[in-house]
Coordinates of C-alpha atoms and ligand atoms in Angstrom, one line a residue:
M1 CA 0.0 0.0 0.0
I2 CA 2.6 2.6 0.9
G3 CA 4.7 3.9 -1.9
R4 CA 7.7 6.2 -2.1
L5 CA 9.4 7.8 0.9
N6 CA 8.2 11.4 0.5
H7 CA 10.3 12.9 3.3
V8 CA 12.0 12.5 6.6
A9 CA 11.3 15.4 9.0
I10 CA 13.8 16.4 11.6
A11 CA 12.9 18.8 14.4
V12 CA 15.6 21.4 15.2
K13 CA 15.9 24.2 17.6
D14 CA 17.9 26.5 15.4
L15 CA 16.9 26.4 11.7
A16 CA 19.7 28.7 10.6
A17 CA 22.4 26.6 12.1
S18 CA 20.8 23.4 10.8
T19 CA 20.5 24.9 7.3
A20 CA 24.2 25.8 7.4
L21 CA 25.0 22.2 8.5
Y22 CA 23.1 20.6 5.7
R23 CA 24.2 23.2 3.1
D24 CA 27.9 23.8 4.0
T25 CA 29.0 20.6 5.9
L26 CA 26.9 18.0 4.0
G27 CA 26.8 19.9 0.7
A28 CA 23.1 19.7 0.1
R29 CA 20.8 22.0 -1.7
V30 CA 18.5 23.7 1.0
S31 CA 15.5 25.9 0.3
Q32 CA 14.7 29.2 1.8
P33 CA 12.8 29.0 5.2
L34 CA 9.0 28.7 4.8
P35 CA 6.9 29.8 7.8
Q36 CA 3.8 27.6 8.1
P37 CA 1.8 29.2 10.9
E38 CA -1.1 26.8 10.4
H39 CA 1.2 23.9 11.2
G40 CA 3.2 25.7 13.9
V41 CA 6.6 25.2 12.2
T42 CA 9.0 27.0 9.9
V43 CA 10.4 24.5 7.3
V44 CA 13.4 24.2 5.0
F45 CA 13.5 21.5 2.4
V46 CA 16.8 19.7 1.8
E47 CA 16.5 18.3 -1.7
L48 CA 18.2 15.0 -2.3
P49 CA 18.2 13.0 -5.5
N50 CA 15.7 10.4 -4.2
T51 CA 13.8 12.2 -1.4
K52 CA 13.6 15.2 0.8
I53 CA 14.6 16.0 4.3
E54 CA 12.5 18.6 6.1
L55 CA 14.1 20.6 8.9
L56 CA 11.3 21.8 11.2
E57 CA 11.7 24.7 13.7
P58 CA 9.0 25.5 16.1
L59 CA 6.9 28.6 15.2
G60 CA 4.5 30.2 17.7
A61 CA 3.6 29.4 21.3
D62 CA 1.9 26.0 20.8
S63 CA 4.0 24.4 18.1
P64 CA 3.3 20.6 17.8
I65 CA 7.1 20.0 17.9
A66 CA 7.8 22.0 21.0
K67 CA 7.4 19.0 23.4
F68 CA 9.5 16.8 21.1
L69 CA 12.4 19.3 21.3
E70 CA 12.0 19.4 25.1
R71 CA 12.7 15.7 25.2
N72 CA 15.3 15.8 22.4
A73 CA 17.5 18.8 23.1
D74 CA 19.8 18.2 20.1
G75 CA 16.8 17.7 17.7
G76 CA 15.9 14.4 16.2
I77 CA 13.8 12.6 13.6
H78 CA 10.3 13.7 14.2
H79 CA 8.4 11.7 11.5
I80 CA 8.7 9.9 8.2
C81 CA 6.2 10.4 5.3
Y82 CA 5.1 7.7 2.9
E83 CA 3.1 8.3 -0.2
V84 CA -0.2 6.5 -0.8
D85 CA -2.4 6.6 -3.9
D86 CA -5.7 6.9 -2.0
I87 CA -5.5 8.4 1.5
L88 CA -9.1 7.5 2.4
A89 CA -8.7 3.9 1.3
A90 CA -5.4 3.8 3.3
R91 CA -7.1 5.1 6.4
E92 CA -9.9 2.5 6.2
R93 CA -7.4 -0.3 5.7
L94 CA -5.3 0.9 8.7
K95 CA -8.3 1.4 11.0
A96 CA -9.6 -2.0 10.1
Q97 CA -6.3 -3.4 11.3
G98 CA -6.4 -1.5 14.6
A99 CA -4.0 1.3 13.8
R100 CA -4.7 4.7 15.4
V101 CA -5.1 7.7 13.2
L102 CA -4.2 10.9 15.1
G103 CA -6.5 14.0 15.4
S104 CA -9.9 13.9 14.0
G105 CA -9.0 11.2 11.6
E106 CA -9.9 13.4 8.6
P107 CA -7.1 14.2 6.2
R108 CA -5.7 17.7 6.5
I109 CA -3.8 19.7 3.9
G110 CA -0.2 19.2 4.7
A111 CA 3.0 21.1 4.0
H112 CA 2.9 20.3 0.3
G113 CA -0.7 21.2 -0.3
K114 CA -1.8 17.6 -0.4
P115 CA -4.0 15.6 2.0
V116 CA -2.1 14.0 4.9
L117 CA -2.8 11.8 7.9
F118 CA -0.6 11.0 10.9
L119 CA -0.5 7.5 12.5
H120 CA 0.2 6.8 16.2
P121 CA 3.9 6.1 16.8
K122 CA 3.1 3.4 19.3
D123 CA 1.5 1.4 16.4
F124 CA 4.5 1.9 14.0
C125 CA 7.7 0.9 15.7
G126 CA 8.0 4.0 17.8
T127 CA 7.9 6.3 14.7
L128 CA 5.3 8.9 13.9
V129 CA 4.2 8.2 10.4
E130 CA 2.7 10.7 8.0
L131 CA 0.8 9.5 4.9
E132 CA 0.5 11.8 2.0
Q133 CA -1.7 11.3 -1.0
A134 CA 0.7 11.2 -3.9
Ligands
CO201 CO1 5.9 15.8 7.1

């Protein structure tokens, strides 16, 4: 059911320093910062030949990654995103197998303008999983 790895998201405390690390030390192409107030993060996209890395910095008072950064002071992998062809069919299949969909369970428009859902990390090897309709 799942398809390509769309991105790996890494939460960071200092987006400028993390951008410099990826651009200058690792030699990657990194986009300009993109504030996404509706998601409580500012994002840069690290463009790799086969996928993307998203560096997420908290934005605003109640950012969904603030707690994660309290527990992971150096930053860390926050979630991974897999593509699916049909997000509603994917949701029904997962729910039928007992997996927990976070939030209302209805797809939201994600960082790339496409419908996304998040799956409970306790159901997926301790990793927060995002599904994005391809
Ligand atoms: Co994501």
